[in-house]
Coordinates of C-alpha atoms in Angstrom, one line a residue:
X1 CA 89.0 97.0 117.5
X2 CA 87.0 98.3 120.8
X3 CA 86.2 102.1 120.8
X4 CA 85.6 104.5 123.5
X5 CA 85.3 108.5 124.4
X6 CA 87.9 110.2 125.9
X7 CA 89.2 108.8 129.3
X8 CA 92.0 111.0 130.6
X9 CA 92.8 109.0 133.5
X10 CA 96.2 107.4 134.1
X11 CA 96.5 103.8 134.5
X12 CA 98.9 101.9 135.4
X13 CA 100.1 97.7 135.3
X14 CA 98.0 97.8 132.1
X15 CA 100.5 96.2 129.7
X16 CA 98.7 93.4 127.5
X17 CA 101.5 90.5 128.3
X18 CA 100.0 88.5 125.2
X19 CA 101.1 91.8 123.0
X20 CA 104.6 92.4 124.9
X21 CA 106.6 91.4 121.5
X22 CA 104.4 92.6 118.9
X23 CA 105.6 96.0 118.5
X24 CA 109.6 94.6 118.2
X25 CA 108.4 92.1 115.7
X26 CA 106.8 94.6 113.5
X27 CA 109.4 96.9 113.6
X28 CA 111.4 93.9 112.8
X29 CA 109.2 93.4 109.5
X30 CA 109.4 96.7 108.8
X31 CA 112.7 97.3 109.5
X32 CA 112.3 100.7 110.9
X33 CA 111.0 102.5 113.8
X34 CA 107.2 102.6 114.2
X35 CA 106.7 103.8 117.4
X36 CA 109.1 105.0 120.6
X37 CA 106.3 106.6 122.8
X38 CA 103.6 104.2 122.3
X39 CA 102.7 100.1 123.9
X40 CA 99.4 98.1 123.7
X41 CA 98.0 97.7 127.0
X42 CA 94.4 97.1 128.0
X43 CA 91.6 98.9 128.9
X44 CA 87.8 98.7 129.9
X45 CA 87.4 98.7 126.1
X46 CA 90.0 95.9 125.5
X47 CA 93.4 96.1 123.5
X48 CA 94.4 100.1 123.3
X49 CA 97.5 102.0 123.1
X50 CA 99.4 103.9 125.9
X51 CA 101.8 106.3 126.1
X52 CA 105.6 104.9 127.2
X53 CA 106.7 108.5 128.1
X54 CA 105.5 111.9 127.9
X55 CA 104.2 113.1 124.7
X56 CA 103.6 116.5 123.5
X57 CA 101.1 118.2 121.1
X58 CA 102.5 117.8 117.6
X59 CA 104.4 114.7 118.1
X60 CA 104.5 112.1 115.5
X61 CA 103.7 109.3 117.8
X62 CA 103.6 106.3 115.2
X63 CA 104.5 105.7 111.8
X64 CA 103.8 102.2 109.9
X65 CA 105.3 101.8 106.5
X66 CA 103.2 100.5 104.0
X67 CA 105.1 97.5 103.4
X68 CA 103.6 95.9 106.7
X69 CA 100.1 97.4 106.0
X70 CA 97.4 94.3 104.4
X71 CA 95.9 95.7 101.1
X72 CA 93.6 93.8 98.9
X73 CA 96.6 93.6 96.4
X74 CA 97.9 91.1 99.4
X75 CA 95.4 88.5 97.8
X76 CA 97.1 85.5 96.5
X77 CA 97.2 86.1 92.0
X78 CA 95.4 82.7 92.0
X79 CA 92.5 83.8 94.0
X80 CA 92.4 87.3 92.9
X81 CA 92.1 85.9 89.2
X82 CA 88.6 84.3 89.9
X83 CA 87.1 87.1 91.5
X84 CA 84.6 89.6 89.4
X85 CA 85.4 93.1 89.5
X86 CA 82.2 93.5 91.7
X87 CA 83.7 91.8 94.6
X88 CA 84.7 94.8 97.1
X89 CA 87.9 95.6 98.9
X90 CA 86.5 94.6 102.2
X91 CA 85.9 91.3 101.1
X92 CA 89.4 90.6 99.1
X93 CA 90.8 91.7 102.3
X94 CA 88.8 89.6 104.7
X95 CA 89.7 86.6 102.5
X96 CA 93.6 87.5 103.5
X97 CA 92.5 87.0 106.8
X98 CA 90.8 84.0 106.3
X99 CA 93.9 82.5 104.3
X100 CA 96.6 83.7 106.9
X101 CA 94.5 82.4 110.0
X102 CA 94.3 79.0 108.3
X103 CA 98.1 79.6 108.2
X104 CA 98.5 79.5 111.9
X105 CA 101.9 79.9 112.9
X106 CA 103.7 79.6 109.5
X107 CA 101.8 83.1 108.2
X108 CA 104.1 86.1 108.0
X109 CA 101.4 88.0 109.7
X110 CA 100.8 85.3 112.5
X111 CA 101.7 87.6 115.7
X112 CA 99.1 90.2 114.2
X113 CA 96.1 87.8 113.4
X114 CA 96.4 86.2 116.6
X115 CA 95.9 89.8 118.4
X116 CA 92.7 90.6 116.8
X117 CA 89.4 90.1 118.2
X118 CA 87.3 86.9 118.5
X119 CA 83.9 86.8 117.0
X120 CA 82.5 86.9 120.6
X121 CA 84.2 90.1 121.6
X122 CA 82.6 92.2 118.9
X123 CA 79.5 93.7 118.7
X124 CA 78.8 95.2 115.2
X125 CA 74.7 94.6 114.7
X126 CA 75.5 92.1 112.1
X127 CA 76.5 89.5 115.1
X128 CA 73.0 90.1 116.6
X129 CA 70.3 87.7 117.2
X130 CA 67.0 88.5 115.7
X131 CA 65.5 88.7 119.1
X132 CA 68.1 91.7 119.5
X133 CA 68.1 93.5 116.0
X134 CA 64.2 93.7 117.4
X135 CA 65.2 96.1 120.2
X136 CA 66.2 99.0 117.3
X137 CA 63.6 97.8 114.9
X138 CA 62.6 101.4 114.9
X139 CA 66.2 102.8 113.8
X140 CA 67.5 102.8 110.1
X141 CA 70.4 100.9 111.8
X142 CA 68.0 98.0 111.7
X143 CA 67.5 97.9 107.8
X144 CA 71.1 98.8 107.5
X145 CA 72.0 95.8 109.3
X146 CA 69.9 93.7 107.0
X147 CA 71.4 94.9 104.0
X148 CA 75.0 94.6 105.5
X149 CA 74.5 91.0 106.1
X150 CA 72.8 90.6 102.5
X151 CA 75.9 92.0 100.8
X152 CA 78.1 89.7 103.1
X153 CA 76.3 86.4 102.0
X154 CA 76.7 87.3 98.3
X155 CA 80.2 88.2 98.8
X156 CA 80.7 85.0 100.6
X157 CA 79.5 82.8 97.9
X158 CA 81.7 84.6 95.1
X159 CA 84.8 83.9 97.5
X160 CA 83.4 80.6 98.5
X161 CA 83.2 79.4 94.7
X162 CA 87.1 81.0 93.8
X163 CA 88.6 79.2 96.8
X164 CA 86.8 76.0 95.8
X165 CA 89.0 75.9 93.0
X166 CA 91.9 75.9 95.1
X167 CA 91.3 73.8 98.2
X168 CA 95.0 74.0 99.0
X169 CA 94.9 77.6 99.9
X170 CA 91.3 77.3 102.1
X171 CA 89.8 74.5 101.7
X172 CA 86.8 75.1 104.2
X173 CA 85.2 78.1 104.6
X174 CA 81.8 79.0 106.7
X175 CA 79.6 81.9 106.3
X176 CA 80.5 82.6 109.9
X177 CA 84.2 82.6 109.6
X178 CA 83.7 84.9 106.6
X179 CA 81.8 87.1 108.7
X180 CA 83.7 87.7 111.2
X181 CA 86.7 88.5 108.6
X182 CA 84.7 90.3 107.0
X183 CA 83.5 92.9 110.4
X184 CA 87.6 92.8 111.2
X185 CA 88.1 94.7 108.3
X186 CA 85.1 96.9 108.5
X187 CA 85.8 97.9 111.9
X188 CA 90.0 97.9 111.7
X189 CA 90.6 99.1 107.8
X190 CA 91.4 102.5 106.7
X191 CA 90.8 104.0 103.0
X192 CA 93.9 104.2 101.2
X193 CA 95.3 104.5 97.4
X194 CA 95.4 101.1 97.8
X195 CA 91.8 100.7 98.5
X196 CA 91.6 99.6 101.8
X197 CA 94.2 98.7 104.1
X198 CA 95.3 97.1 107.4
X199 CA 97.6 99.1 109.5
X200 CA 98.8 96.9 112.4
X201 CA 99.7 98.9 115.7
X202 CA 97.8 102.0 114.8
X203 CA 94.7 99.9 114.9
X204 CA 94.9 99.2 118.2
X205 CA 94.3 103.0 119.0
X206 CA 90.6 103.3 120.3
X207 CA 88.1 106.3 119.2
X208 CA 87.3 109.7 120.1
X209 CA 85.3 111.7 118.4
X210 CA 86.2 114.8 119.5
X211 CA 89.9 114.1 119.1
X212 CA 92.1 115.9 116.0
X213 CA 94.6 113.2 115.8
X214 CA 94.0 110.4 113.1
X215 CA 95.4 108.4 110.4
X216 CA 97.3 110.4 107.9
X217 CA 98.4 109.2 104.7
X218 CA 101.8 110.3 103.2
X219 CA 102.2 109.1 100.0
X220 CA 105.8 110.2 99.0
X221 CA 107.2 108.6 102.1
X222 CA 104.5 105.3 102.0
X223 CA 103.9 105.5 105.3
X224 CA 100.6 106.2 107.5
X225 CA 101.5 108.2 110.9
X226 CA 99.9 110.0 113.6
X227 CA 100.1 113.4 115.1
X228 CA 99.5 114.1 119.0
X229 CA 96.4 116.6 118.9
X230 CA 97.4 117.2 122.7
X231 CA 99.9 116.2 125.7
X232 CA 99.6 112.8 127.3
X233 CA 100.9 111.7 130.1
X234 CA 102.9 108.5 130.8
X235 CA 100.9 105.6 131.1
X236 CA 97.5 107.2 129.6
X237 CA 95.7 106.0 127.0
X238 CA 95.8 107.5 123.8
X239 CA 93.0 107.8 121.3
X240 CA 92.4 109.0 117.9
X241 CA 89.1 109.7 115.6
X242 CA 88.1 107.3 113.2
X243 CA 85.8 109.6 111.8
X244 CA 83.3 111.7 111.9
X245 CA 80.7 109.1 112.8
X246 CA 77.1 108.9 113.9
X247 CA 76.1 106.3 116.8
X248 CA 74.8 104.4 113.9
X249 CA 77.9 103.9 111.9
X250 CA 79.6 103.3 115.0
X251 CA 77.2 100.5 116.3
X252 CA 76.7 99.2 112.8
X253 CA 80.8 99.0 111.6
X254 CA 82.6 99.2 114.6
X255 CA 80.0 97.6 117.3
X256 CA 80.0 100.2 120.2
X257 CA 78.1 103.5 121.2
X258 CA 79.3 107.1 122.3
X259 CA 77.5 108.6 124.6
X260 CA 76.5 112.2 123.8
X261 CA 78.1 112.0 120.6
X262 CA 78.8 115.7 118.8
X263 CA 78.7 113.7 115.0
X264 CA 75.2 112.1 115.7
X265 CA 72.6 112.6 113.6
X266 CA 68.8 110.6 113.2
X267 CA 67.8 109.5 109.7
X268 CA 64.0 109.9 109.0
X269 CA 61.8 108.8 106.4
X270 CA 58.9 110.8 104.8
X271 CA 56.7 109.3 102.1
X272 CA 54.2 110.4 99.9
X273 CA 51.0 109.3 100.6
X274 CA 49.2 106.5 98.3
X275 CA 46.2 108.4 98.7
X276 CA 47.7 111.4 97.2
X277 CA 46.1 112.4 93.6
X278 CA 49.4 114.6 92.4
X279 CA 51.6 112.0 93.8
X280 CA 53.3 110.9 90.6
X281 CA 53.4 114.6 89.6
X282 CA 55.5 115.3 92.5
X283 CA 57.7 112.5 92.2
X284 CA 58.5 113.3 88.8
X285 CA 59.3 117.5 89.9
X286 CA 61.9 116.1 92.9
X287 CA 63.3 113.8 90.1
X288 CA 63.8 116.4 87.9
X289 CA 65.2 118.8 90.2
X290 CA 67.6 116.0 91.6
X291 CA 65.7 115.3 94.9
X292 CA 66.3 112.0 94.7
X293 CA 63.0 109.7 96.0
X294 CA 62.6 105.8 96.2
X295 CA 59.9 103.6 95.0
X296 CA 59.7 100.6 96.7
X297 CA 59.2 97.2 95.0
X298 CA 56.5 96.4 97.9
X299 CA 54.9 99.1 99.9
X300 CA 53.1 102.3 99.3
X301 CA 52.4 102.9 95.7
X302 CA 54.5 106.2 96.1
X303 CA 57.3 106.3 98.2
X304 CA 59.4 109.7 99.2
X305 CA 63.2 110.2 100.6
X306 CA 65.2 109.8 103.7
X307 CA 66.9 112.7 105.4
X308 CA 69.4 113.4 108.1
X309 CA 68.5 115.5 111.2
X310 CA 71.8 116.6 113.1
X311 CA 73.3 119.5 115.6
X312 CA 74.3 122.1 113.6
X313 CA 76.3 125.4 114.6
X314 CA 76.0 128.9 113.3
X315 CA 77.1 132.3 113.9
X316 CA 74.4 132.6 116.5
X317 CA 75.3 129.6 118.5
X318 CA 74.0 125.9 118.6
X319 CA 71.2 125.0 116.5
X320 CA 69.3 122.0 115.1
X321 CA 69.9 120.8 111.7
X322 CA 66.8 121.0 109.4
X323 CA 68.2 120.2 106.0
X324 CA 67.0 122.3 103.4
X325 CA 66.3 119.4 101.2
X326 CA 63.8 118.2 103.8
X327 CA 61.8 121.6 104.4
X328 CA 61.7 121.9 100.2
X329 CA 60.1 118.0 99.9
X330 CA 57.6 119.0 102.8
X331 CA 56.9 122.0 100.9
X332 CA 56.1 120.0 97.7
X333 CA 54.4 117.4 99.7
X334 CA 51.9 120.0 101.1
X335 CA 51.0 121.3 97.6
X336 CA 47.6 120.3 96.5
X337 CA 47.2 121.9 93.4
X338 CA 49.1 121.3 89.7
X339 CA 49.7 125.0 89.5
X340 CA 51.3 125.4 93.0
X341 CA 53.9 122.2 91.5
X342 CA 54.5 124.2 88.5
X343 CA 54.9 127.4 90.1
X344 CA 57.9 125.7 92.2
X345 CA 59.1 124.6 89.4
X346 CA 59.2 128.0 87.7
X347 CA 60.5 129.5 90.7
X348 CA 63.6 126.9 90.6
X349 CA 64.3 128.1 87.4
X350 CA 64.0 131.5 87.4
X351 CA 66.9 131.3 90.8
X352 CA 69.5 128.6 91.6
X353 CA 67.6 125.9 90.0
X354 CA 67.0 124.3 93.4
X355 CA 63.5 123.4 94.0
X356 CA 61.4 124.7 97.0
X357 CA 64.5 126.2 98.5
X358 CA 62.6 129.6 99.4
X359 CA 59.6 129.3 102.0
X360 CA 56.2 129.8 100.6
X361 CA 55.0 133.7 100.1
X362 CA 51.7 132.7 102.0
X363 CA 52.9 131.9 105.5
X364 CA 50.3 129.7 106.0
X365 CA 51.0 127.4 103.5
X366 CA 54.5 127.3 105.3
X367 CA 53.2 126.3 108.4
X368 CA 51.6 123.4 106.6
X369 CA 54.8 122.8 105.1
X370 CA 56.5 122.5 108.6
X371 CA 53.2 121.1 110.0
X372 CA 54.0 117.9 108.2
X373 CA 57.4 117.8 109.2
X374 CA 56.5 118.3 113.2
X375 CA 53.8 115.5 112.6
X376 CA 56.3 113.1 111.1
X377 CA 58.6 113.9 113.6
X378 CA 56.4 113.4 116.6
X379 CA 55.3 110.2 115.0
X380 CA 58.7 109.2 115.3
X381 CA 59.6 110.3 118.6
X382 CA 56.7 108.2 119.9
X383 CA 57.7 104.9 118.3
X384 CA 61.3 105.8 119.7
X385 CA 59.8 106.3 123.1
X386 CA 57.9 103.0 122.9
X387 CA 60.6 101.0 122.0
X388 CA 63.0 102.5 124.9
X389 CA 60.4 101.6 127.2
X390 CA 60.0 98.0 126.1
X391 CA 64.1 97.5 127.0
X392 CA 63.1 97.1 130.5
X393 CA 65.7 96.6 132.4
X394 CA 67.6 93.0 132.4
X395 CA 67.8 90.5 135.3
X396 CA 71.7 90.0 136.7
X397 CA 71.1 86.3 135.5
X398 CA 70.9 87.3 131.8
X399 CA 74.5 87.1 129.9
X400 CA 76.9 90.3 129.9
X401 CA 76.5 90.1 126.0
X402 CA 72.8 90.5 125.9
X403 CA 73.0 93.3 128.7
X404 CA 75.7 95.0 126.8
X405 CA 73.6 95.2 123.1
X406 CA 70.5 96.1 125.4
X407 CA 72.4 99.6 126.3
X408 CA 73.7 99.7 123.4
X409 CA 70.3 99.4 121.9
X410 CA 68.7 101.9 124.1
X411 CA 71.6 104.4 123.9
X412 CA 71.2 104.3 120.2
X413 CA 66.9 105.1 120.4
X414 CA 68.2 107.4 123.2
X415 CA 70.1 109.6 120.9
X416 CA 66.8 110.5 118.3
X417 CA 65.4 112.5 121.6
X418 CA 68.8 114.2 121.9
X419 CA 68.4 115.3 118.3
X420 CA 64.6 116.4 118.1

């Protein structure tokens, strides 16, 4: 699924000839009408859904029965029995895609499988080269991508071992094939009572972060449906919201960036310095008051925690979201005596149990705590600025894929400046 912001421009002559028979096939398989208001077309972002007639706010624009959705319980029992309980639903669903791809035109899902994006059309950071990933080294997406690829490789080894027992089902599977199928599921499946489900036709819809239209599961009727959140003119692209996702999540899971994303956020990490003689005591008091910390296997002797900064709205209007837990962490961090830490713990016990949630009574100490935050955020801004400056404009001869990913990297790093 390629994703984009809302585009109200009405486009004509954009029917997707490759998918002209897709909806009739799906409705025949379901035995019911799925949509009389939408058709599959092509936009600048790829395959998309468009209004076939005028749509009014509140109209049900599509309704896909559960019996034509693909979920982990569709996995062949012979394969499922060979997988352990730690094999996730995404990996199972990816395996189903691989099996159906191998069956080709004999697959009952062939018309759907043939419409899914090819690996070269996907831009999740798991597909980025080492040099491309270096462009976002300062972002948390860099490490999250490494961790995601590690998980995919673990799942691949489990799936391959299971399929080796059943070569008649799928006798050759590569990591690249599995990664492609895995990314298809991550970018297209919705959470459901069956774990996660691929919802054909609905997953052709592109993303609009401000839309109030989204997938609704009706367990009584056993259908997934979408209700229009506004009026649409004939041939206008119809967009839905996948979730309130930051650009980091969108880039990692879906392979695109939304400019001026209202749900964007930035993650920062603050360490307890390894030279802090109160480091162990601070870690202990943070853990006892449910402020999780991470100790690295390698690296600083003492570690710290990660926090999310995002734009928030209050009764007084727009503000910046420095979470209370981050302010509390900074207050603990600036303590320079064991008595100060004991006093913070006692104050928490006498109130609601939350550590260091109230400002220091000594305004000088409170300023010091916030200076720690200012120093760390300023450092990150400088690091991001250096990274952004290193993304020089690319020559016209450079491949379009690299140019696109470079722009995504630039947009991702630029978001930190919007949040600061």
